[in-house]
Every structure is written in C-alpha cells, then in structure tokens.
Coordinates of N, CA and C in Angstrom, one line a residue:
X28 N -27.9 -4.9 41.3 CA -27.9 -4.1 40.2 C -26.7 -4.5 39.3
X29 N -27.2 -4.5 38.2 CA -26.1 -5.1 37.0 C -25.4 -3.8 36.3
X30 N -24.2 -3.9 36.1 CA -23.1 -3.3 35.7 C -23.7 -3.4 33.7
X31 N -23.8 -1.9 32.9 CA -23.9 -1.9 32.0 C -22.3 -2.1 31.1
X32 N -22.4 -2.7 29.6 CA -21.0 -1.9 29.1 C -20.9 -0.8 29.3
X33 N -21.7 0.4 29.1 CA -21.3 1.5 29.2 C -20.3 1.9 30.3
X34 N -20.4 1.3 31.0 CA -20.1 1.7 32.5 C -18.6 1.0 32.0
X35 N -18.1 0.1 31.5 CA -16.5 -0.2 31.3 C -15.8 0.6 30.6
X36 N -16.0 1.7 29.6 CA -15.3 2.4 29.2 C -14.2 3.3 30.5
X37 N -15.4 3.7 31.4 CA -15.3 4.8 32.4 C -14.2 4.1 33.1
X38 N -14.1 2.8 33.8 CA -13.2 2.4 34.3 C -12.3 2.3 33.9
X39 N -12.1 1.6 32.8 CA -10.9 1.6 32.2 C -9.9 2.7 31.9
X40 N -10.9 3.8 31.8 CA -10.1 5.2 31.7 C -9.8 5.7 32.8
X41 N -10.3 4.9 33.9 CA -9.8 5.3 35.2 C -8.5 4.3 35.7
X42 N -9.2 3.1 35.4 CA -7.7 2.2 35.6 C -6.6 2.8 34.9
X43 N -6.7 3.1 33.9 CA -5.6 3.7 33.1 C -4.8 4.9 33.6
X44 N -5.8 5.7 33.8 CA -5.3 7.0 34.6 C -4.6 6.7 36.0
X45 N -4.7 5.7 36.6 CA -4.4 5.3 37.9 C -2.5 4.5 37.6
X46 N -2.8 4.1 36.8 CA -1.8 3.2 36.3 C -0.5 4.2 35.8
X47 N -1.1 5.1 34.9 CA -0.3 6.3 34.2 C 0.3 6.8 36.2
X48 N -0.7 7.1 36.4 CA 0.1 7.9 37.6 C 1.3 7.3 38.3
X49 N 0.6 5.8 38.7 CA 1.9 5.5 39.5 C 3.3 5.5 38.6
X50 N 2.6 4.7 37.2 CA 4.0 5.0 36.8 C 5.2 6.0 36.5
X51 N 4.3 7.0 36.8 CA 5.3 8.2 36.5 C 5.6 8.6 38.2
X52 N 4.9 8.0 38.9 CA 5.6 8.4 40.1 C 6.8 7.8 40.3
X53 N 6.3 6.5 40.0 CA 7.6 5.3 39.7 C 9.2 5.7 39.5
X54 N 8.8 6.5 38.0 CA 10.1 7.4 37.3 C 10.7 8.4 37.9
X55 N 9.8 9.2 38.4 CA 10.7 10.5 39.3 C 10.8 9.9 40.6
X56 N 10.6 8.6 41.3 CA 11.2 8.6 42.6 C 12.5 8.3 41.8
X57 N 12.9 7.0 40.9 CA 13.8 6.3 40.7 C 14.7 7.4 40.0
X58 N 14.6 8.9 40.1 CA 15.3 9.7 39.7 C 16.2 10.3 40.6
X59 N 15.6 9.8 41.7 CA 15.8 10.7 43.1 C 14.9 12.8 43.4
X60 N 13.7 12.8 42.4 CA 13.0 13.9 42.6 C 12.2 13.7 43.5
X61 N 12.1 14.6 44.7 CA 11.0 14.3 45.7 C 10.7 16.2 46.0
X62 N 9.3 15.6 46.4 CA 8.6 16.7 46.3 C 8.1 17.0 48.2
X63 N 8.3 18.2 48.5 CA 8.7 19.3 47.9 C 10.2 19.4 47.5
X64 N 10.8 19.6 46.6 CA 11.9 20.1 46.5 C 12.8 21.2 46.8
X65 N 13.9 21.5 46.6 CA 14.8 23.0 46.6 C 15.5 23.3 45.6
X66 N 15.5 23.4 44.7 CA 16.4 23.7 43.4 C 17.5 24.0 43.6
X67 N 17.9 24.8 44.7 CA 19.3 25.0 44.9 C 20.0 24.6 46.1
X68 N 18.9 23.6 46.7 CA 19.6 22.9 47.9 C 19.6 23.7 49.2
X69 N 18.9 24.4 49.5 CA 19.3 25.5 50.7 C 18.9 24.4 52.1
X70 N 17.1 23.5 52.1 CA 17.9 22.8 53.3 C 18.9 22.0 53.6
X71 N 19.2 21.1 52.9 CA 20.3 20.3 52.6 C 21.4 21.0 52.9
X72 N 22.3 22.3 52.3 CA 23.3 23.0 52.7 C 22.8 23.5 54.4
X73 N 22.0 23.9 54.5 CA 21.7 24.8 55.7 C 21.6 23.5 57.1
X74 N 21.3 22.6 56.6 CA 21.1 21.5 57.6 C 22.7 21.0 58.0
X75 N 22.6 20.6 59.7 CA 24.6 20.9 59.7 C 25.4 21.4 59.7
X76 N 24.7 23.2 58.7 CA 26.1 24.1 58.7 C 25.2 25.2 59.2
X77 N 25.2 26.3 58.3 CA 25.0 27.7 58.6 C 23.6 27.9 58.3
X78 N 22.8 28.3 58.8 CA 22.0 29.2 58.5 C 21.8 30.8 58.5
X79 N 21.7 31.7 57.5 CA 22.1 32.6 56.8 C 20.5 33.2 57.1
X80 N 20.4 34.4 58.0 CA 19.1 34.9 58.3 C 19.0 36.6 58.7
X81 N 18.0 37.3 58.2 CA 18.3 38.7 58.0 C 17.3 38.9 59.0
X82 N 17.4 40.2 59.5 CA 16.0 40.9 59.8 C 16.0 42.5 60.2
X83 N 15.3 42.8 61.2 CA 15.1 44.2 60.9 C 14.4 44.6 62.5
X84 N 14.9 45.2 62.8 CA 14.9 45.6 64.3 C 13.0 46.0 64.3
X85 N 12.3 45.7 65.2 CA 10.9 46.4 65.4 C 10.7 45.8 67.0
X86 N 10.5 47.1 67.4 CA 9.9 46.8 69.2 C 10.5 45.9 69.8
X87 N 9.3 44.7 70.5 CA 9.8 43.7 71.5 C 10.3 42.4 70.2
X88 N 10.1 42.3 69.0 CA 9.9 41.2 68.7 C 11.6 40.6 68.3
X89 N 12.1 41.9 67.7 CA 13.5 41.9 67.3 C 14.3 43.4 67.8
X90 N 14.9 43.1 68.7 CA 15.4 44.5 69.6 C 17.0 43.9 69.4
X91 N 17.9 44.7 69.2 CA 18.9 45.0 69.1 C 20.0 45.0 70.4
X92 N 20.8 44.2 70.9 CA 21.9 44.3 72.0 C 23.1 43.8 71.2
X93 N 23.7 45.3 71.0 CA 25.1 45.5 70.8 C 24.5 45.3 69.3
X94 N 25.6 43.9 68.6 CA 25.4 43.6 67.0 C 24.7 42.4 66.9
X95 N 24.2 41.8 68.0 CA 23.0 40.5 67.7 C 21.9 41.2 68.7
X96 N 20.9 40.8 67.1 CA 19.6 40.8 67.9 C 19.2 39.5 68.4
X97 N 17.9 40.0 69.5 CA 17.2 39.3 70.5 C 15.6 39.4 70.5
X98 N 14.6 38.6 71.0 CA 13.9 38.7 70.9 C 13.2 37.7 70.8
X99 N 11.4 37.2 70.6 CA 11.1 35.9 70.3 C 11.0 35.5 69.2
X100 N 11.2 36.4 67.9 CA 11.5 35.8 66.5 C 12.9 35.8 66.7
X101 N 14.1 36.5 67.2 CA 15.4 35.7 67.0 C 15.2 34.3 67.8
X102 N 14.4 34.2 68.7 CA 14.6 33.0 69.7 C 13.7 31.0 68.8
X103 N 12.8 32.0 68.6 CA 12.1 31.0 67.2 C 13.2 30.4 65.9
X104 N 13.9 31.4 65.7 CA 14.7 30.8 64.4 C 16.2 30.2 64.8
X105 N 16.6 30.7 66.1 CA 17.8 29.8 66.6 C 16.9 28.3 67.0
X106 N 16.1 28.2 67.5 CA 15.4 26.8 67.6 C 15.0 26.3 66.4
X107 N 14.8 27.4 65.3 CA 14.7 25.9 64.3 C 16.0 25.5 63.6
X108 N 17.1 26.7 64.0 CA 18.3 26.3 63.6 C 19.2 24.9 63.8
X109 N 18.8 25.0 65.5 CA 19.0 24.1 66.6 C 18.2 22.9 65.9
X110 N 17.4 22.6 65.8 CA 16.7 21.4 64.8 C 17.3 21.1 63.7
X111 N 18.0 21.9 63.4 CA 18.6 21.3 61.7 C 20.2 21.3 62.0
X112 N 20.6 21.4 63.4 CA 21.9 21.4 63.4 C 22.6 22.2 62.8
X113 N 22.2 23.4 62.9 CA 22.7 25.0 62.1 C 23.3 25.6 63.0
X114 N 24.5 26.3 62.6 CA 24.8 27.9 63.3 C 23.8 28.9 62.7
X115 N 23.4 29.4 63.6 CA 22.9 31.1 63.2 C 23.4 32.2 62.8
X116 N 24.1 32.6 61.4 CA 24.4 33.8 61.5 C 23.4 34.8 61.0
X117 N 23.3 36.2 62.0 CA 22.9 37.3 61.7 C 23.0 38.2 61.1
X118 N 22.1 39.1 60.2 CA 22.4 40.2 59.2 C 21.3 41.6 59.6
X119 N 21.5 42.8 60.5 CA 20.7 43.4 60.8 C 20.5 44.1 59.3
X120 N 19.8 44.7 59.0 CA 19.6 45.5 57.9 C 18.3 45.9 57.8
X121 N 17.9 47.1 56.2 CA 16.3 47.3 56.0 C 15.8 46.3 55.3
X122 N 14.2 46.0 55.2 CA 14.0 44.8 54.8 C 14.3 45.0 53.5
X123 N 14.3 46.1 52.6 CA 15.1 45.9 51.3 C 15.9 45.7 51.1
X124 N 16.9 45.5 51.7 CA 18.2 45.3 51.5 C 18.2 43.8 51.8
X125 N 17.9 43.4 53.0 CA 17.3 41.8 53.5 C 16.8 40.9 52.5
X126 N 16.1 41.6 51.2 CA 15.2 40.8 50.2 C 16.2 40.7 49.0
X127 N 17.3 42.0 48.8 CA 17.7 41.9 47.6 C 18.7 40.9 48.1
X128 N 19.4 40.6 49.0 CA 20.3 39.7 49.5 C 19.8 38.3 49.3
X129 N 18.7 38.2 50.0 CA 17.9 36.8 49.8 C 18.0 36.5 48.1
X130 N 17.4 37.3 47.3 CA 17.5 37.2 46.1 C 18.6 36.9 45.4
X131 N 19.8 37.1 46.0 CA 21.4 36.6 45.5 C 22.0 36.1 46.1
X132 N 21.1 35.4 47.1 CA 21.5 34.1 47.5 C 22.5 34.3 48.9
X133 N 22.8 35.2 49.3 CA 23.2 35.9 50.4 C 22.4 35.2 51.9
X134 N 20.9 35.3 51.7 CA 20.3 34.7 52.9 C 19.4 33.5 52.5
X135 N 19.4 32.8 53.6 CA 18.5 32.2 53.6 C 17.0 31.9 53.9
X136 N 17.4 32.9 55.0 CA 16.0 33.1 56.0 C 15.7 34.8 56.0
X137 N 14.2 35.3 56.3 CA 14.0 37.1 56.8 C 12.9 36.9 57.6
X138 N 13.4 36.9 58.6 CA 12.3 37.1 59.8 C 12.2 38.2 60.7
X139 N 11.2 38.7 61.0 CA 11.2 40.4 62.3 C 10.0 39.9 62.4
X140 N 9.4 41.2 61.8 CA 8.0 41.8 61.9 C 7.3 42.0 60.8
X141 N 7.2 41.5 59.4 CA 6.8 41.0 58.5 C 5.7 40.3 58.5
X142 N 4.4 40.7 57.8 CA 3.1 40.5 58.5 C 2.4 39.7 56.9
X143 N 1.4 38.8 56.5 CA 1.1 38.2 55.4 C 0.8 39.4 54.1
X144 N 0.9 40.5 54.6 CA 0.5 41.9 53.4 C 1.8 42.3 52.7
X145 N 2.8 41.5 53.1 CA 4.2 41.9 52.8 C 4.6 42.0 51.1
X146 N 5.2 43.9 51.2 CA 5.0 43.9 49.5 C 6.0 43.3 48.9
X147 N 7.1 42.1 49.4 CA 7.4 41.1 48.8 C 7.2 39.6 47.9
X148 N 6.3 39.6 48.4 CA 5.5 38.3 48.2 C 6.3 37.6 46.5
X149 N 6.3 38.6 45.4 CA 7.0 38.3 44.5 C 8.5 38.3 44.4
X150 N 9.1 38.5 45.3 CA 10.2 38.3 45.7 C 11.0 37.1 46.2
X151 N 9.9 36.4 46.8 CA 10.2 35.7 47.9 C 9.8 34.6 48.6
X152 N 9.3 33.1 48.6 CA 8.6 32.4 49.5 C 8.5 32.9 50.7
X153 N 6.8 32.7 50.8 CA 6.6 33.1 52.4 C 5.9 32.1 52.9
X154 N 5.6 32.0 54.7 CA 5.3 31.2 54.7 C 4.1 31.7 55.4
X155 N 3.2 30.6 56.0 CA 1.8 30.8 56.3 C 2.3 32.2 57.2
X156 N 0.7 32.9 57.9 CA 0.9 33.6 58.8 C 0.7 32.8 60.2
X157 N 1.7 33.5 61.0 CA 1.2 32.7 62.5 C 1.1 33.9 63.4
X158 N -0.3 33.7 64.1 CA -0.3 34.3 65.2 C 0.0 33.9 66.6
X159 N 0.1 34.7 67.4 CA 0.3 34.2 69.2 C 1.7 34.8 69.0
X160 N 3.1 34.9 68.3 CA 4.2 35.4 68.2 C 4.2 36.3 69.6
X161 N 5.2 35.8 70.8 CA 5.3 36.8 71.8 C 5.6 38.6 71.2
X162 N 5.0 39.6 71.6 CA 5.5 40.7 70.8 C 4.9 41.0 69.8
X163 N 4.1 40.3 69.0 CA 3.3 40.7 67.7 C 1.9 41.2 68.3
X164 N 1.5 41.3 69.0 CA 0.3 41.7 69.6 C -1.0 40.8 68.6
X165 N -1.7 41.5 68.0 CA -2.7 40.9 67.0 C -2.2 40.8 65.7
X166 N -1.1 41.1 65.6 CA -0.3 40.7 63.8 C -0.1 39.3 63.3
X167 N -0.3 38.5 62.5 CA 0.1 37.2 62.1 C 1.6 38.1 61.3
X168 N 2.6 37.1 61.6 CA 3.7 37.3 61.0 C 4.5 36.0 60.5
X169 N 5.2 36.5 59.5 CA 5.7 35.2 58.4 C 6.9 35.2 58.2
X170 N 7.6 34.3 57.5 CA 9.3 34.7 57.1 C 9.4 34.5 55.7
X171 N 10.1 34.8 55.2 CA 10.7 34.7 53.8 C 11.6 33.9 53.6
X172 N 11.7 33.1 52.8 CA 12.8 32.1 52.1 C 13.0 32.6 50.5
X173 N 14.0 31.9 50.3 CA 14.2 31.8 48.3 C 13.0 31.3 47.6
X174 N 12.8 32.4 46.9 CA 11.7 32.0 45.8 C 12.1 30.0 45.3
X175 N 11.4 29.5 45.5 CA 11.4 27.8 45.2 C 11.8 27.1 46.2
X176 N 12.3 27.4 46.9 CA 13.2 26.7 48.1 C 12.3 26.0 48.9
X177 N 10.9 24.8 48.3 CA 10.2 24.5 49.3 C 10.3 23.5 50.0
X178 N 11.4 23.1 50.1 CA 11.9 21.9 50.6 C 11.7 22.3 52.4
X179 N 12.8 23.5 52.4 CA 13.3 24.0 53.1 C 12.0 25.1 53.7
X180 N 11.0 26.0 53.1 CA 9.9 25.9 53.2 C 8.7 25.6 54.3
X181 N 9.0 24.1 53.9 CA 7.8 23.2 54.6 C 8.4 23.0 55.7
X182 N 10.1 22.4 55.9 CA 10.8 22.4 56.8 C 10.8 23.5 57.8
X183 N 10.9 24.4 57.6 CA 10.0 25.6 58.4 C 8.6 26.0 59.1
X184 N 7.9 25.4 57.7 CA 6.2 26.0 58.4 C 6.1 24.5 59.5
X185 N 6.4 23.2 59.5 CA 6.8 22.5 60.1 C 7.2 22.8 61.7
X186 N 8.0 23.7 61.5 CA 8.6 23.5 62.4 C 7.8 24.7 63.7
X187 N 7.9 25.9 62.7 CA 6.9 26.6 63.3 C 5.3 26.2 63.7
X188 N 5.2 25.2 63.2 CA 3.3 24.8 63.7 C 3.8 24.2 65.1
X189 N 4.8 23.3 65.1 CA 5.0 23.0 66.6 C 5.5 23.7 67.6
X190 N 5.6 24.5 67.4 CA 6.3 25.8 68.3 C 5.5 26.9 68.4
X191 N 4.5 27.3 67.1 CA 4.0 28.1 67.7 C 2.3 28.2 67.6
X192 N 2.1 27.2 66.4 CA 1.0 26.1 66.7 C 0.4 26.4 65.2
X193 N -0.5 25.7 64.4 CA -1.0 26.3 63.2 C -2.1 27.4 63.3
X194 N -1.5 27.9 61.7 CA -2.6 28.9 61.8 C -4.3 28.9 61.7

C-alpha cells in the first residue's frame, strides 16, 4: 500500500511535535529541573537530617508511652526515616493543629489514623490510601506532606508500596 501526500503533512506534525518535546526536555534537564520536584526541598533537607512528623493518638495504630508514641504507623515512618537516613522527631497533637503546622512549615510528615476522606485534602498532599496497616482494621489510611512537596511525596508512596504493598 502506497503512502499518499496527504499522509506527510500528519507526520511531519508529528515529527515536529516529537522534536519540540525532546527539546524542551533537553532545556529543563540542563536546568537541573527534575520531575517530580519539591519547591522547598523537604526531601533533600529531610534526607540525612531530621524528619519532622505529627500525629494524633487513635487505638492500636498510634498509642502513646510516656511522650513518644508507638505503634505500626509510628513503626512505618521510623523505617522510612531509617531509609533516608533521618532522625525521627515527634509532635503529638490534634490533627488541626498537626495541619496548620505542616502548613508553616513546622512538619513534614502527618501520619495516625487519617483515612482517603480526610477533610484536609486542600491543605495538604496526600498520599495514596493503603490498606493491610496493622490496627487499621478495614480503613485505607494515608499521610500528609506539604502541599507540592512531590519529590518527597513519591519518596514516600515508594516506600510505602514496599512495606506495605500497593493499593
């Protein structure tokens, strides 16, 4: 079957469009912009040093001994701390107070009992819901990061799919 002219316009607007793309991928690698990003650097800072994580006491999942909590969401987020070479510090509080912190930069991480219906969502990156969470019974539960922060993000849902598998 023989190729009409008609049929070269189409390519060429495809070659074109193919061409445009790389080249602009070209420009923002040679920028050093990589995607996903963090605008304000939280994994980069958080990687090595501190990680800065709130939560909120609920049943088996986040239970309170003395002034650090325990549980299998504290034990999930010191392991992905432990992955990025982080200290863990702790902030018990209500999750409103946990959110307006996050929002000033205060935290990094909000993990408990925080389930995908969370009336945050505009507040906050969240991440997928995961079920199986020791203690959650039939709840999918999620964490919150900095609104943009998807560097850090993915570095998370990442880490959680291997630990606690995807959703």
């Amino acid at each position: 079957m023989s190729r009409s002219s008609s049929d070269r316009p189409a390519r060429a607007g495809r070659t074109a469009a193919a061409v445009a793309g790389l080249l602009i991928a070209a420009l923002l690698s040679g920028c050093g912009i990589t995607v996903p990003s963090d605008p304000d650097g939280t994994l980069n800072a958080v990687t090595g040093g501190e990680l800065r994580v709130g939560t909120s006491p609920d049943g088996d999942l986040v239970e309170l001994s003395g002034d650090e909590p325990r549980g299998p969401v504290v034990d999930l987020v010191d392991g992905f701390a432990a992955h990025l070479d982080a200290e863990t510090t702790w902030t018990v509080a209500s999750e409103e107070t946990l959110v307006r912190m996050l929002e000033q930069g205060d935290l990094d991480l909000i993990a408990g009992a925080l389930t995908p219906d969370t009336p945050w969502i505009d507040k906050a990156g969240v991440t997928r819901g995961y079920p199986g969470i020791d203690g959650a019974g039939d709840r999918e539960l999620v964490m919150l990061v900095p609104l943009g922060e998807n560097a850090f993000l993915s570095a998370l849902e990442a880490y959680l799919d291997r630990k606690v598998g995807s959703p």
